Every structure is written in structure tokens, then in C-alpha cells.
Short mmCIF file of C-alpha atoms and ligand atoms in Angstrom, two decimals:
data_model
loop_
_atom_site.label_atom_id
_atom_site.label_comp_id
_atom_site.label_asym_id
_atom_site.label_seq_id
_atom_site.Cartn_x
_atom_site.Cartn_y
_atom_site.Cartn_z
CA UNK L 5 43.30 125.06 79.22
CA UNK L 6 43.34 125.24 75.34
CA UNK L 7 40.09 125.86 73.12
CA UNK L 8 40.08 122.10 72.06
CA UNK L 9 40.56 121.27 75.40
CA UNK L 10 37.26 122.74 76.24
CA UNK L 11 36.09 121.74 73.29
CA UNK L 12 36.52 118.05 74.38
CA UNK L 13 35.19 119.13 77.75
CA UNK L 14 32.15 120.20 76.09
CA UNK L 15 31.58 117.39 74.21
CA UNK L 16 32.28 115.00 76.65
CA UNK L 17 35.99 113.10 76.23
CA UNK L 18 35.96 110.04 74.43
CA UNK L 19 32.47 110.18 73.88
CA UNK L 20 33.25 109.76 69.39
CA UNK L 21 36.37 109.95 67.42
CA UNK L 22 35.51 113.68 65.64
CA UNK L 23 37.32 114.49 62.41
CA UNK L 24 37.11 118.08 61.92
CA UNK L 25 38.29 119.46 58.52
CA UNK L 26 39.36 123.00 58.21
CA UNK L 27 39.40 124.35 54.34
CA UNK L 28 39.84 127.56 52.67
CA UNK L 29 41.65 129.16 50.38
CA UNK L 30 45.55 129.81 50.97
CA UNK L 31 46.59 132.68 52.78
CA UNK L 32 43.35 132.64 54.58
CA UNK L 33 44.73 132.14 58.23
CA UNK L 34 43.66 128.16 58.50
CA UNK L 35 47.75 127.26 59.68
CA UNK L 36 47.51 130.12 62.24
CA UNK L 37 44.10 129.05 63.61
CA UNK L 38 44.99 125.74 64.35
CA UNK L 39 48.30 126.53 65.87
CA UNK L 40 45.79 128.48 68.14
CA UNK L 41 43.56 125.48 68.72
CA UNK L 42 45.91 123.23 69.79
CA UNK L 43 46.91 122.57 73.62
CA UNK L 44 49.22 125.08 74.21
CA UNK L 45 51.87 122.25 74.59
CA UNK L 46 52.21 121.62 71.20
CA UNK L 47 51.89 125.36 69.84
CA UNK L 48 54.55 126.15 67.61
CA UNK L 49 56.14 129.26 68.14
CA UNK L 50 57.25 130.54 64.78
CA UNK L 51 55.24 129.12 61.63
CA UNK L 52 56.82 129.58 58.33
CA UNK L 53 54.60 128.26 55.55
CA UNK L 54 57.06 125.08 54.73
CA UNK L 55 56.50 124.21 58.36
CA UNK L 56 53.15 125.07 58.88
CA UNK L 57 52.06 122.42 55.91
CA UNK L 58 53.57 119.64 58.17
CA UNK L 59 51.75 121.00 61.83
CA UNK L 60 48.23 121.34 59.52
CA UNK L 61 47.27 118.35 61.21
CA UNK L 62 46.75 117.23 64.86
CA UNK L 63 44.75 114.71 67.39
CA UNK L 64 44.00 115.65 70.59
CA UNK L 65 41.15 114.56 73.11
CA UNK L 66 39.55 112.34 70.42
CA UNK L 67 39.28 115.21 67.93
CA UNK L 68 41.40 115.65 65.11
CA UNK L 69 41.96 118.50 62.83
CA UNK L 70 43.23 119.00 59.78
CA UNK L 71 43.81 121.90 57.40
CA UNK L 72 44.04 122.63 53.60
CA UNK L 73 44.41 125.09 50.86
CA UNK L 74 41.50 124.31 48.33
CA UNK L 75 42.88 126.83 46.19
CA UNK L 76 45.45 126.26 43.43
CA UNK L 77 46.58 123.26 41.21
CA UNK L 78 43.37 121.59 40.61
CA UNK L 79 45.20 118.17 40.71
CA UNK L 80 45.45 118.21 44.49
CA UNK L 81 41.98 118.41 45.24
CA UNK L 82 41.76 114.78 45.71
CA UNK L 83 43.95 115.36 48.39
CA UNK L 84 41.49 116.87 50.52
CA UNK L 85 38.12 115.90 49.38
CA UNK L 86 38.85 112.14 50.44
CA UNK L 87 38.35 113.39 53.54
CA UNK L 88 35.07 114.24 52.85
CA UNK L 89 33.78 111.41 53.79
CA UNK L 90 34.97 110.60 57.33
CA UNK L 91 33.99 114.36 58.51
CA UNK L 92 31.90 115.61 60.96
CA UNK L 93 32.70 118.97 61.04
CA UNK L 94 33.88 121.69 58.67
CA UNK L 95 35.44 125.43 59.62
CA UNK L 96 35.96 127.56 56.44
CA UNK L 97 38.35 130.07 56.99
CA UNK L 98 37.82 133.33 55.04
CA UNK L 99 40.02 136.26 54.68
CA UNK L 100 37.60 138.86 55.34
CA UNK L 101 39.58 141.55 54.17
CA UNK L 102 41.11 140.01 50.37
CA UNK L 103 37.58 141.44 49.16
CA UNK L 104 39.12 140.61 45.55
CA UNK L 105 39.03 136.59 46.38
CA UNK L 106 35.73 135.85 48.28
CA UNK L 107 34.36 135.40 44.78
CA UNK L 108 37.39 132.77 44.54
CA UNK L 109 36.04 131.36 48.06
CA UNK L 110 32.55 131.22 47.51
CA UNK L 111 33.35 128.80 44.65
CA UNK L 112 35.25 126.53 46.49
CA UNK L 113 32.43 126.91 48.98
CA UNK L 114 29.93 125.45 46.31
CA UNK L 115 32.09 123.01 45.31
CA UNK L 116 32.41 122.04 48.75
CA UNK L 117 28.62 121.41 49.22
CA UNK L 118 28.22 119.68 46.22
CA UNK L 119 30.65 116.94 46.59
CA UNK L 120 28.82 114.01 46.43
CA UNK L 121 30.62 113.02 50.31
CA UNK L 122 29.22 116.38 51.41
CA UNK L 123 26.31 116.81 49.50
CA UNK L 124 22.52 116.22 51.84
CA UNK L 125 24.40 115.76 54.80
CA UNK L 126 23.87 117.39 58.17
CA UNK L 127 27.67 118.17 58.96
CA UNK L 128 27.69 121.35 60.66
CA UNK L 129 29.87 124.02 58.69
CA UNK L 130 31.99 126.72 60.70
CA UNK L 131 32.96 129.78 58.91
CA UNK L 132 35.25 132.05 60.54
CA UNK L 133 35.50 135.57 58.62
CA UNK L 134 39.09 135.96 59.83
CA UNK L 135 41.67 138.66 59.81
CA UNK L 136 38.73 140.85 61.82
CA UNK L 137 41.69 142.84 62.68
CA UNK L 138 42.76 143.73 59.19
CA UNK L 139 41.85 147.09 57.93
CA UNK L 140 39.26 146.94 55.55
CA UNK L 141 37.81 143.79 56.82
CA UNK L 142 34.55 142.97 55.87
CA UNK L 143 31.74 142.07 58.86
CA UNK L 144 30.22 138.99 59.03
CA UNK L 145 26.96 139.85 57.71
CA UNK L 146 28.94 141.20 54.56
CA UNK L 147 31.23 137.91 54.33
CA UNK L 148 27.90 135.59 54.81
CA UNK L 149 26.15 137.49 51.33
CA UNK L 150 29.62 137.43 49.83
CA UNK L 151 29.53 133.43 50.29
CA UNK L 152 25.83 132.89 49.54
CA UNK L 153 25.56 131.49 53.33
CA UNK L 154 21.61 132.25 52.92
CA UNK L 155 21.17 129.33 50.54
CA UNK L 156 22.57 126.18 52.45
CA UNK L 157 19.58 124.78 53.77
CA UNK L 158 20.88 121.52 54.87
CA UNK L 159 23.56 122.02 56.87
CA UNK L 160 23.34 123.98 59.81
CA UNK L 161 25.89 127.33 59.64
CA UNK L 162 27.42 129.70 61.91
CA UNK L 163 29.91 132.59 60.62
CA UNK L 164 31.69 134.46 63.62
CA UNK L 165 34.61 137.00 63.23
CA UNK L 166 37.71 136.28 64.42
CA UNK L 167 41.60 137.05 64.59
CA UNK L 168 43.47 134.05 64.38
CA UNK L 169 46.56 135.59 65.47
CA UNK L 170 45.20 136.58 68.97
CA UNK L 171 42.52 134.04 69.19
CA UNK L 172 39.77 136.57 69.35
CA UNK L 173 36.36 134.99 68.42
CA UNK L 174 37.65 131.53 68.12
CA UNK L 175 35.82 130.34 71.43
CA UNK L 176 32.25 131.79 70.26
CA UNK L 177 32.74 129.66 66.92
CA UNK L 178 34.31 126.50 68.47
CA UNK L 179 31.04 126.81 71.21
CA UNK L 180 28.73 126.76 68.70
CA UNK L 181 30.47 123.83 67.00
CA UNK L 182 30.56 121.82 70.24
CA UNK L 183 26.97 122.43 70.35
CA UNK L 184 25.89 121.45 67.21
CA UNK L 185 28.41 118.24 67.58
CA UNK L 186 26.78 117.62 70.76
CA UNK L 187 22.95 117.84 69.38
CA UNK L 188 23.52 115.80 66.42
CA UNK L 189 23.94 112.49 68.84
CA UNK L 190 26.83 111.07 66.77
CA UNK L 191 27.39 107.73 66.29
CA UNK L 192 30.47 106.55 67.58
CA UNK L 193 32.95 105.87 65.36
CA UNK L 194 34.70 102.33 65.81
CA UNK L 195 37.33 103.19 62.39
N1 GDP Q 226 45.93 140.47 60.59
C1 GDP Q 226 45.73 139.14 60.62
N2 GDP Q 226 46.60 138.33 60.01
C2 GDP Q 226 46.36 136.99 60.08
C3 GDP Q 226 45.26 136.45 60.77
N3 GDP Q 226 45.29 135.10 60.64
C4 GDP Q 226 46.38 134.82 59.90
N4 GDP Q 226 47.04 135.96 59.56
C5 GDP Q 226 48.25 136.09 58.75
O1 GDP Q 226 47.93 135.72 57.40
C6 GDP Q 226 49.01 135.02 56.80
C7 GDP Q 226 48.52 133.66 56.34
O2 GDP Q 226 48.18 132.87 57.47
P1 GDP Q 226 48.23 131.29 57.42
O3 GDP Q 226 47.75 130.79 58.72
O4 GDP Q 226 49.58 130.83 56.97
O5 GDP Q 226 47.17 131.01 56.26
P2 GDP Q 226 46.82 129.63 55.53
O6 GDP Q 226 47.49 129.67 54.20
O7 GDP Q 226 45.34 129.64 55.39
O8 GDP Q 226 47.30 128.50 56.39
C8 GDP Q 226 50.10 134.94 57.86
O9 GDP Q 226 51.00 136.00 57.63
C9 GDP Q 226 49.35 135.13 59.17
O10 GDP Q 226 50.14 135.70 60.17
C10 GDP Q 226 44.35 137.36 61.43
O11 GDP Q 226 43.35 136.99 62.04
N5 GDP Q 226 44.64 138.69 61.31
MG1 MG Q 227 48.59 126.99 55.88
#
């Protein structure tokens, strides 16, 4: 059984239509963590980044997922943040190790928040610090007052380690998301 799987399981199947987004910057791991996500099915094997763009997004058990680099030419944002809206979820993926960009992340982070589609509302927000496995890789803790974690008082948080690329630490984070999903008695979605 794959993580969403159980994360459908969790949630109870076809309870809501969930839209989860999953943002960070480029190069943070957000292609390989949702090739880990999905049913094992529809894994791709080999993920070059031209392919990876076009598997970014999938549906599966009522929950779909997509990714995106919030770095880079500022004229894309749009892109992404119309998605804003329709989310109920968000997992920001954070190299833990680039120690150089977290600076770059924790903007995007802000910006993030402060969207007026974001902005007051409860959607729970994920952050994995990924690349655990790297050397050098910050903990948690150290990623969390990196990002300024401390200060988002509306949203409830969670930041986990994990390693995309063998899955470790993705079940703690995708539990806790299930449970917050599950608590916030969502209204289902008729779109
Ligand atoms: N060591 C390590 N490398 C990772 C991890 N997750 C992703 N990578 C590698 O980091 C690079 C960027 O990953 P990718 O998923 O394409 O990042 P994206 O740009 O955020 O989609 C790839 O070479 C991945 O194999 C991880 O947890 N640990
Ligand atoms: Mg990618």
C-alpha cells in the first residue's frame, strides 16, 4: 500500500475532494517526494527534471497533489498561487542542507502566508526539512528558526525530517497531515 493510499485510508475515501499543494524552492526534492507518494503503480522509475515537470501532478483516492518551484522568474508565480485558493493543504519542501538558500525559502515562505488566498486561513502547512541524508543537513529545530516557523500563529504547522529518495520520514509528516485534515471537518467540496 502507498503513503497516499493510507493517507486516503486515514481520512476516510471519498469523504472530500483534497487539493494538496506542494511548494518550495527548485532543487528542493518536491518532484522526488511525490514520485514517492504516489501508488506505487504509477511511480516513475527514472525522473529527469524535463519529465518530472509533467508527473508534478497527480489524483488519486480523492486527493490530488501538485508540485511547484516558487523560485525563479517572478512572472510564473501566478502559475501557482491560483491555486491558492482551492487548497487545503500545503507541504513545503526544504533542502535542509543548501544552508545558503533557506534565507531564499523563508521568503517565499512569507510570501506564501501573506497571499491574500492564504492569508487568516486555517490550512494546515507541512514542512518537510528534506535531504536528512545529506551531509551537513540541518535538524529540524534548526530549519524551523531558519524559516521563522515560531511566528505563524494561524495555521497549524508540523516540520519533520525526511529523505525523499528513500521515503524516510514521509509517513510521520503525511500522519500528521491526515490528522489535521481529519480534525478540521472539511466541507465537502462539490467543484
Ligand atoms: N540526498 C538527497 N537527495 C535528494 C533528496 N530528495 C531529492 N534529492 C535529490 O535532489 C535533486 C532535486 O530533486 P527534485 O525532486 O528534482 O527537486 P525539485 O526541484 O524540488 O522537484 C535530485 O537530484 C534528487 O535526487 C533527499 O532526501 N536526499
Ligand atoms: Mg521538480
Amino acid at each position: 500500500m502507498g503513503l497516499l493510499d493510507k493517507l486516503s485510508v486515514w481520512l476516510g475515501r471519498g469523504r472530500a475532494e483534497l487539493t494538496v499543494l506542494v511548494l518550495g524552492l527548485d532543487n528542493s526534492g518536491k518532484s522526488t517526494l511525490l514520485n514517492a507518494l504516489r501508488p506505487p503503480e504509477q511511480r516513475a522509475q527514472h525522473t529527469t527534471p524535463t519529465v518530472a515537470q509533467q508527473l508534478d501532478h497527480f489524483q488519486s483516492g480523492g486527493i490530488s497533489f501538485s508540485a511547484w518551484d516558487v523560485s525563479g522568474a517572478p512572472r510564473h508565480r501566478a502559475l501557482w498561487e491560483r491555486h491558492y485558493r482551492r487548497a487545503h493543504a500545503v507541504i513545503f519542501v526544504v533542502d535542509s542542507a543548501d544552508h545558503l538558500r533557506l534565507v531564499v525559502a523563508r521568503e517565499e515562505l512569507e510570501l506564501l502566508l501573506a497571499h491574500p488566498d492564504m492569508f487568516g486561513r486555517r490550512v494546515p502547512l507541512l514542512v518537510f526539512a528534506n535531504k536528512s541524508d545529506a551531509p551537513h543537513a540541518l535538524a529540524p529545530m534548526q530549519v524551523a528558526a531558519a524559516l521563522g516557523l515560531e511566528r505563524i500563529v494561524e495555521k497549524p504547522w508540523h516540520i519533520g525530517a525526511s529523505c525523499a529518495l528513500s521515503g524516510a520520514g514521509l509517513a510521520d509528516g503525511v500522519a500528521w497531515l491526515a490528522r489535521q485534515l481529519r480534525d478540521a471537518r472539511l466541507p465537502v467540496s462539490h467543484s
